[in-house]
Short mmCIF file of C-alpha atoms and ligand atoms in Angstrom, two decimals:
data_model
loop_
_atom_site.label_atom_id
_atom_site.label_comp_id
_atom_site.label_asym_id
_atom_site.label_seq_id
_atom_site.Cartn_x
_atom_site.Cartn_y
_atom_site.Cartn_z
CA UNK A 1 37.89 87.29 73.31
CA UNK A 2 41.24 85.52 72.87
CA UNK A 3 42.84 85.30 76.40
CA UNK A 4 46.58 86.44 76.41
CA UNK A 5 49.01 84.71 78.55
CA UNK A 6 51.76 86.75 79.98
CA UNK A 7 52.75 84.44 82.82
CA UNK A 8 55.18 81.82 81.36
CA UNK A 9 57.63 82.32 84.25
CA UNK A 10 55.16 80.69 86.69
CA UNK A 11 54.38 77.89 84.27
CA UNK A 12 54.15 77.12 80.51
CA UNK A 13 51.98 75.06 78.46
CA UNK A 14 53.52 71.85 77.22
CA UNK A 15 54.69 71.77 73.53
CA UNK A 16 52.68 69.30 71.50
CA UNK A 17 55.74 67.37 70.42
CA UNK A 18 56.66 66.84 74.18
CA UNK A 19 53.17 65.26 74.73
CA UNK A 20 53.58 63.10 71.73
CA UNK A 21 56.90 61.75 72.95
CA UNK A 22 55.45 61.11 76.45
CA UNK A 23 52.22 59.22 75.27
CA UNK A 24 53.67 55.72 74.57
CA UNK A 25 55.15 55.69 78.13
CA UNK A 26 51.63 55.73 79.71
CA UNK A 27 50.44 52.70 77.65
CA UNK A 28 52.65 50.34 75.57
CA UNK A 29 55.83 51.18 77.72
CA UNK A 30 54.16 51.70 81.07
CA UNK A 31 56.60 49.29 82.94
CA UNK A 32 58.51 49.95 86.24
CA UNK A 33 62.02 50.78 85.20
CA UNK A 34 63.39 48.70 88.26
CA UNK A 35 61.61 45.53 86.98
CA UNK A 36 64.01 42.91 85.36
CA UNK A 37 61.45 41.77 82.91
CA UNK A 38 60.96 43.14 79.39
CA UNK A 39 58.50 45.77 80.42
CA UNK A 40 60.94 47.10 82.96
CA UNK A 41 63.80 46.88 80.60
CA UNK A 42 62.02 48.98 77.93
CA UNK A 43 60.99 51.52 80.56
CA UNK A 44 64.65 51.74 81.80
CA UNK A 45 65.97 52.18 78.25
CA UNK A 46 63.63 55.04 77.73
CA UNK A 47 64.64 56.77 80.89
CA UNK A 48 68.32 56.31 80.38
CA UNK A 49 67.99 57.62 76.82
CA UNK A 50 66.27 60.72 78.28
CA UNK A 51 69.07 61.18 80.88
CA UNK A 52 71.65 61.13 78.12
CA UNK A 53 69.75 63.59 76.08
CA UNK A 54 69.21 65.90 78.98
CA UNK A 55 72.88 65.60 80.04
CA UNK A 56 74.28 66.44 76.81
CA UNK A 57 72.07 69.55 76.56
CA UNK A 58 73.71 70.80 79.72
CA UNK A 59 77.29 69.77 79.07
CA UNK A 60 77.05 67.08 81.82
CA UNK A 61 77.55 63.37 81.86
CA UNK A 62 74.48 61.24 82.09
CA UNK A 63 75.42 59.75 85.38
CA UNK A 64 75.50 63.27 86.84
CA UNK A 65 71.78 63.65 86.24
CA UNK A 66 69.01 62.67 88.69
CA UNK A 67 65.34 63.03 87.79
CA UNK A 68 63.26 64.48 90.55
CA UNK A 69 59.53 65.78 91.07
CA UNK A 70 60.45 69.42 90.06
CA UNK A 71 62.45 72.54 90.81
CA UNK A 72 61.44 72.57 94.44
CA UNK A 73 62.58 69.09 95.29
CA UNK A 74 65.94 69.62 93.24
CA UNK A 75 66.60 72.80 95.32
CA UNK A 76 65.71 70.95 98.55
CA UNK A 77 67.77 67.86 97.65
CA UNK A 78 70.87 69.69 96.75
CA UNK A 79 70.82 72.26 99.69
CA UNK A 80 69.82 69.87 102.44
CA UNK A 81 71.72 66.96 101.00
CA UNK A 82 74.95 68.93 100.69
CA UNK A 83 74.61 70.44 104.16
CA UNK A 84 73.95 66.98 105.71
CA UNK A 85 77.02 65.39 103.93
CA UNK A 86 79.44 68.18 104.78
CA UNK A 87 78.19 69.23 108.18
CA UNK A 88 81.29 67.79 109.82
CA UNK A 89 83.46 69.95 107.61
CA UNK A 90 81.73 73.26 108.55
CA UNK A 91 78.27 74.59 109.16
CA UNK A 92 78.23 77.98 107.28
CA UNK A 93 76.02 78.52 104.19
CA UNK A 94 76.24 81.61 101.90
CA UNK A 95 72.96 82.42 100.02
CA UNK A 96 71.69 85.37 97.89
CA UNK A 97 68.82 87.41 99.24
CA UNK A 98 66.84 86.81 96.06
CA UNK A 99 66.46 83.14 95.75
CA UNK A 100 63.16 81.28 95.08
CA UNK A 101 61.29 80.27 98.24
CA UNK A 102 62.21 76.58 97.44
CA UNK A 103 65.89 77.46 98.11
CA UNK A 104 65.30 80.04 100.98
CA UNK A 105 63.10 77.85 102.98
CA UNK A 106 65.52 74.77 103.10
CA UNK A 107 68.22 77.33 104.20
CA UNK A 108 65.97 78.70 106.99
CA UNK A 109 65.23 75.06 107.96
CA UNK A 110 69.12 74.37 108.17
CA UNK A 111 69.56 77.67 110.06
CA UNK A 112 67.13 76.53 112.72
CA UNK A 113 69.16 73.16 112.85
CA UNK A 114 72.26 75.11 113.90
CA UNK A 115 73.89 76.20 110.53
CA UNK A 116 74.94 79.81 110.29
CA UNK A 117 73.88 81.61 107.18
CA UNK A 118 75.25 84.74 105.36
CA UNK A 119 72.73 86.47 103.09
CA UNK A 120 74.33 88.17 100.16
CA UNK A 121 72.92 91.52 99.21
CA UNK A 122 72.28 92.61 95.65
CA UNK A 123 72.55 95.88 93.98
CA UNK A 124 69.54 97.93 92.41
CA UNK A 125 69.63 95.62 89.40
CA UNK A 126 69.59 92.47 91.32
CA UNK A 127 73.23 91.51 90.78
CA UNK A 128 75.36 89.74 93.43
CA UNK A 129 78.83 91.34 93.71
CA UNK A 130 81.56 88.61 93.34
CA UNK A 131 83.72 90.59 95.72
CA UNK A 132 80.96 90.18 98.39
CA UNK A 133 80.82 86.55 97.85
CA UNK A 134 84.69 86.34 98.27
CA UNK A 135 84.45 88.23 101.49
CA UNK A 136 81.46 86.17 102.85
CA UNK A 137 83.29 82.79 102.42
CA UNK A 138 84.98 81.54 105.63
CA UNK A 139 86.93 78.35 106.38
CA UNK A 140 83.64 77.11 107.76
CA UNK A 141 81.72 77.56 104.61
CA UNK A 142 80.46 74.48 102.90
CA UNK A 143 77.80 75.68 100.36
CA UNK A 144 77.05 78.81 98.23
CA UNK A 145 73.63 79.22 96.64
CA UNK A 146 72.96 81.64 93.83
CA UNK A 147 70.06 81.44 91.35
CA UNK A 148 70.90 81.75 87.79
CA UNK A 149 68.32 84.13 86.79
CA UNK A 150 65.49 85.77 89.03
CA UNK A 151 61.97 84.39 88.48
CA UNK A 152 60.64 87.89 89.52
CA UNK A 153 62.75 90.69 87.95
CA UNK A 154 64.68 88.60 85.41
CA UNK A 155 68.20 89.54 86.21
CA UNK A 156 70.79 87.10 84.99
CA UNK A 157 73.81 86.72 87.49
CA UNK A 158 77.39 86.39 86.31
CA UNK A 159 77.26 82.82 87.68
CA UNK A 160 80.71 81.88 85.97
CA UNK A 161 82.49 84.58 88.09
CA UNK A 162 80.76 83.36 91.21
CA UNK A 163 81.51 79.75 90.33
CA UNK A 164 85.27 80.57 89.88
CA UNK A 165 85.44 81.95 93.50
CA UNK A 166 83.69 78.84 94.93
CA UNK A 167 86.17 76.49 93.17
CA UNK A 168 89.02 78.45 94.33
CA UNK A 169 87.90 78.22 97.80
CA UNK A 170 86.84 74.68 97.46
CA UNK A 171 83.17 75.15 98.56
CA UNK A 172 80.11 73.74 97.16
CA UNK A 173 78.03 75.79 94.69
CA UNK A 174 74.32 75.26 93.97
CA UNK A 175 72.64 77.02 91.23
CA UNK A 176 68.92 77.27 90.71
CA UNK A 177 68.59 77.36 86.90
CA UNK A 178 64.74 76.81 86.81
CA UNK A 179 64.18 80.01 84.82
CA UNK A 180 67.18 79.68 82.62
CA UNK A 181 67.35 76.00 81.30
CA UNK A 182 65.79 76.16 77.92
CA UNK A 183 65.65 79.83 77.59
CA UNK A 184 69.21 80.88 77.51
CA UNK A 185 72.36 78.68 77.17
CA UNK A 186 73.22 76.77 80.20
CA UNK A 187 76.36 74.72 80.52
CA UNK A 188 77.35 73.22 83.86
CA UNK A 189 81.11 73.36 82.97
CA UNK A 190 81.04 77.07 81.99
CA UNK A 191 78.88 77.94 85.11
CA UNK A 192 81.35 75.96 87.39
CA UNK A 193 78.51 74.77 89.74
CA UNK A 194 78.53 71.51 91.83
CA UNK A 195 74.86 71.01 91.58
CA UNK A 196 72.16 72.72 89.45
CA UNK A 197 68.15 72.48 89.64
CA UNK A 198 65.82 72.59 86.60
CA UNK A 199 62.20 71.95 86.14
CA UNK A 200 60.05 70.70 83.38
CA UNK A 201 57.06 72.96 83.39
CA UNK A 202 59.07 76.00 82.83
CA UNK A 203 60.44 74.95 79.67
CA UNK A 204 57.41 73.60 77.92
CA UNK A 205 57.58 70.14 79.38
CA UNK A 206 55.33 68.42 81.82
CA UNK A 207 54.57 69.64 85.43
CA UNK A 208 55.80 67.61 88.44
CA UNK A 209 59.20 66.40 86.95
CA UNK A 210 62.55 67.93 87.14
CA UNK A 211 66.13 67.27 87.44
CA UNK A 212 69.19 67.79 89.55
CA UNK A 213 72.72 67.91 88.13
CA UNK A 214 75.25 66.59 90.50
CA UNK A 215 78.88 66.99 89.53
CA UNK A 216 80.83 63.78 89.81
CA UNK A 217 82.48 63.64 93.24
CA UNK A 218 79.98 66.13 94.90
CA UNK A 219 78.77 64.71 98.30
CA UNK A 220 74.94 65.01 98.63
CA UNK A 221 73.19 63.12 101.18
CA UNK A 222 69.95 61.36 100.00
CA UNK A 223 66.68 63.37 100.36
CA UNK A 224 64.06 60.76 99.97
CA UNK A 225 64.40 57.48 101.83
CA UNK A 226 63.19 54.38 100.11
CA UNK A 227 64.26 52.21 97.36
CA UNK A 228 67.52 52.20 95.30
CA UNK A 229 66.09 54.00 92.23
CA UNK A 230 68.15 56.49 90.11
CA UNK A 231 71.44 54.45 91.06
CA UNK A 232 70.59 54.80 94.79
CA UNK A 233 70.43 58.59 94.63
CA UNK A 234 66.63 59.27 94.60
CA UNK A 235 63.97 56.71 95.90
CA UNK A 236 60.55 56.34 94.21
CA UNK A 237 59.30 54.44 91.12
CA UNK A 238 60.87 56.27 88.12
CA UNK A 239 58.73 58.78 86.32
CA UNK A 240 59.54 57.45 82.87
CA UNK A 241 56.95 59.63 80.82
CA UNK A 242 58.04 62.62 82.83
CA UNK A 243 61.76 62.05 82.22
CA UNK A 244 61.17 61.50 78.55
CA UNK A 245 59.02 64.62 78.26
CA UNK A 246 61.55 66.78 80.22
CA UNK A 247 64.46 65.66 77.95
CA UNK A 248 62.26 66.23 74.77
CA UNK A 249 61.40 69.58 76.00
CA UNK A 250 64.96 70.54 76.67
CA UNK A 251 66.00 69.30 73.22
CA UNK A 252 63.30 71.34 71.50
CA UNK A 253 64.30 74.46 73.48
CA UNK A 254 67.83 73.98 72.57
CA UNK A 255 67.02 73.69 68.68
CA UNK A 256 64.90 76.79 68.81
CA UNK A 257 66.81 78.75 71.30
CA UNK A 258 68.61 81.24 68.91
CA UNK A 259 65.40 82.31 67.20
CA UNK A 260 63.36 82.32 70.46
CA UNK A 261 65.84 84.43 72.31
CA UNK A 262 65.94 86.94 69.56
CA UNK A 263 62.21 87.23 69.03
CA UNK A 264 61.41 87.41 72.74
CA UNK A 265 64.15 89.91 73.39
CA UNK A 266 62.60 92.15 70.69
CA UNK A 267 59.15 91.85 72.27
CA UNK A 268 60.49 92.27 75.68
CA UNK A 269 62.44 95.56 74.70
CA UNK A 270 59.21 96.93 73.25
CA UNK A 271 57.59 96.53 76.65
CA UNK A 272 60.52 97.89 78.49
CA UNK A 273 60.55 100.98 76.19
CA UNK A 274 56.94 101.54 75.58
CA UNK A 275 55.39 101.11 78.96
CA UNK A 276 57.52 103.89 80.75
CA UNK A 277 56.90 106.04 77.66
CA UNK A 278 53.03 105.54 77.81
CA UNK A 279 52.57 105.42 81.53
CA UNK A 280 53.87 108.22 83.80
CA UNK A 281 55.52 107.06 87.06
CA UNK A 282 56.23 103.56 85.71
CA UNK A 283 59.48 102.05 86.92
CA UNK A 284 61.39 99.31 85.20
CA UNK A 285 62.88 96.77 87.60
CA UNK A 286 65.81 94.50 87.02
CA UNK A 287 68.85 94.84 84.63
CA UNK A 288 68.47 96.66 81.34
CA UNK A 289 70.53 93.93 79.39
CA UNK A 290 71.52 91.16 81.76
CA UNK A 291 67.98 89.94 81.78
CA UNK A 292 65.89 86.96 80.72
CA UNK A 293 64.83 87.44 77.10
CA UNK A 294 61.17 86.75 78.19
CA UNK A 295 60.97 88.94 81.40
CA UNK A 296 59.75 92.53 81.73
CA UNK A 297 59.05 93.78 85.36
CA UNK A 298 57.53 97.14 86.30
CA UNK A 299 56.38 99.05 89.26
CA UNK A 300 53.55 101.68 89.13
CA UNK A 301 53.28 104.49 91.62
CA UNK A 302 50.00 104.78 93.19
CA UNK A 303 48.57 101.34 91.77
CA UNK A 304 47.78 98.33 93.78
CA UNK A 305 49.31 95.33 92.13
CA UNK A 306 46.44 92.98 93.11
CA UNK A 307 43.83 95.31 91.47
CA UNK A 308 45.93 95.61 88.41
CA UNK A 309 46.06 91.89 87.99
CA UNK A 310 42.37 91.60 88.44
CA UNK A 311 41.72 94.44 85.91
CA UNK A 312 44.01 92.90 83.41
CA UNK A 313 42.35 89.47 83.91
CA UNK A 314 38.92 91.11 83.19
CA UNK A 315 40.43 92.49 80.05
CA UNK A 316 41.59 88.84 79.11
CA UNK A 317 45.19 89.38 80.03
CA UNK A 318 47.04 86.95 82.50
CA UNK A 319 49.96 88.36 84.26
CA UNK A 320 51.64 88.31 87.71
CA UNK A 321 53.11 90.49 90.39
CA UNK A 322 56.23 88.61 90.34
CA UNK A 323 56.03 85.16 91.95
CA UNK A 324 52.94 83.05 92.32
CA UNK A 325 54.14 82.23 95.78
CA UNK A 326 54.16 85.94 96.99
CA UNK A 327 50.99 87.17 95.53
CA UNK A 328 48.00 86.58 97.87
CA UNK A 329 50.20 87.04 100.92
CA UNK A 330 50.24 90.69 102.13
CA UNK A 331 54.08 90.84 102.43
CA UNK A 332 56.24 92.76 99.99
CA UNK A 333 58.42 90.49 97.80
CA UNK A 334 61.79 89.74 99.37
CA UNK A 335 63.31 90.22 95.97
CA UNK A 336 61.96 93.81 95.38
CA UNK A 337 62.89 94.57 99.01
CA UNK A 338 66.42 93.27 98.46
CA UNK A 339 66.76 95.70 95.31
CA UNK A 340 65.76 98.57 97.48
CA UNK A 341 62.32 99.25 96.07
CA UNK A 342 59.95 101.11 98.64
CA UNK A 343 57.01 98.94 99.96
CA UNK A 344 54.64 101.07 97.92
CA UNK A 345 56.27 100.49 94.71
CA UNK A 346 56.89 96.75 95.59
CA UNK A 347 53.02 96.45 96.05
CA UNK A 348 52.42 98.07 92.74
CA UNK A 349 54.46 95.65 90.63
CA UNK A 350 53.63 93.79 87.46
CA UNK A 351 55.62 90.91 85.83
CA UNK A 352 55.06 90.29 82.15
CA UNK A 353 56.60 87.03 81.11
CA UNK A 354 56.68 85.92 77.36
CA UNK A 355 57.08 82.55 75.85
CA UNK A 356 56.81 80.41 72.75
CA UNK A 357 53.35 81.41 71.87
CA UNK A 358 53.58 85.18 72.45
CA UNK A 359 52.98 87.27 69.38
CA UNK A 360 53.63 90.79 68.32
CA UNK A 361 49.80 91.22 68.36
CA UNK A 362 49.68 90.23 72.11
CA UNK A 363 52.06 93.04 72.89
CA UNK A 364 50.04 95.54 70.88
CA UNK A 365 46.94 94.60 72.96
CA UNK A 366 48.75 94.95 76.23
CA UNK A 367 50.30 98.32 75.24
CA UNK A 368 46.76 99.47 74.21
CA UNK A 369 44.92 98.42 77.30
CA UNK A 370 47.42 98.88 80.23
CA UNK A 371 47.77 102.73 80.12
CA UNK A 372 44.02 103.11 80.47
CA UNK A 373 43.75 100.53 83.29
CA UNK A 374 46.51 102.19 85.38
CA UNK A 375 44.90 105.56 84.78
CA UNK A 376 41.48 104.23 85.94
CA UNK A 377 42.95 102.61 89.07
CA UNK A 378 44.98 105.68 89.93
CA UNK A 379 41.84 107.85 89.61
CA UNK A 380 39.85 105.38 91.89
CA UNK A 381 42.53 105.24 94.58
CA UNK A 382 42.75 109.15 94.61
CA UNK A 383 39.01 109.45 95.56
C1 PLP B 401 59.30 77.68 89.53
C2 PLP B 401 60.55 77.89 90.20
C3 PLP B 401 61.02 76.86 90.96
C4 PLP B 401 60.24 75.72 91.51
O1 PLP B 401 59.98 74.75 90.46
P1 PLP B 401 58.78 73.73 90.67
O2 PLP B 401 59.02 72.63 89.51
O3 PLP B 401 57.58 74.55 90.28
O4 PLP B 401 58.78 73.03 91.93
C5 PLP B 401 62.18 76.90 91.61
N1 PLP B 401 62.98 78.06 91.39
C6 PLP B 401 62.63 78.97 90.38
C7 PLP B 401 63.67 80.06 90.07
C8 PLP B 401 61.49 79.06 89.77
O5 PLP B 401 61.04 79.85 88.95
#
């Protein structure tokens, strides 16, 4: 039985071309990019070329890119770093209710340190209202945090509109673009953000590497304390192979984006249409059109999400309830609660996320199997 993977939003396999580009940097070009000798200089050249390539794909300058260990570090670095740098100007932060935990937890940490926080609500579809943002910003606000697209329900925010408000009011604007970079066009000039987080393994690159875009002039205190790597902005021996892999992955995504977006949107729309048609009491969560091309998210009345995932797994289909961090813990997802879903429906949720190697046949097999599984689980729950 061929196993089918519908969990690209939690992590994606690396593209073989990415691994090929990385390989020399484990062996011949293994040097420490801070060393002044030839080994070091070659490593430095590789990482600076990678920085330039990644910067170009985002509409940024290369000196505005810092390589990190992933999306989590990038979010922590930007949020805690900006708060630390601007604390004397004000101690108020505005954040959406549907952020990833790697943005929410740093905000909660700052709240304990004495910052005040306004949580922005979202509507049924998961959208932040720009008017609400305008109203939330005070003369004490130093930072606004909104994620570009939800890792759970796939809703894509109108980040450009939110960015305009932040610029008008001269407050920092951090965007978690981990789910969008490589999947839909992301340009830091159009988004108007001060900082932006991305991660390698969500775009067919390696795990454990990411990047933080920091607009020139943005004050961000250092997050890791140590050496002066990354022009003094991020300590630790530079991850040359990781940076090369991340940049290569972003470049491949950009080249393939028009075709991948179109194909995945078509497969996604088959799921969004067919699942509610074939399964009574199935609810689509998220926005019908402002949605990641690779995200379909549902709730099924009278079904336990965990059991559904187990049954799918036994049928050779890997999916998720929404976020790997939420499943396992017996708490309804904060994102589903924020869009107003009842706890019952929240516990009966299913996220299907598609990617580079998803085929029409995978969708066929899911559509064939899912209705019977839901029916069986409902019958068992009714006994
Ligand atoms: C996966 C993810 C992260 C965390 O990235 P890591 O590289 O796994 O640390 C942050 N934000 C969003 C929206 C994500 O989907």
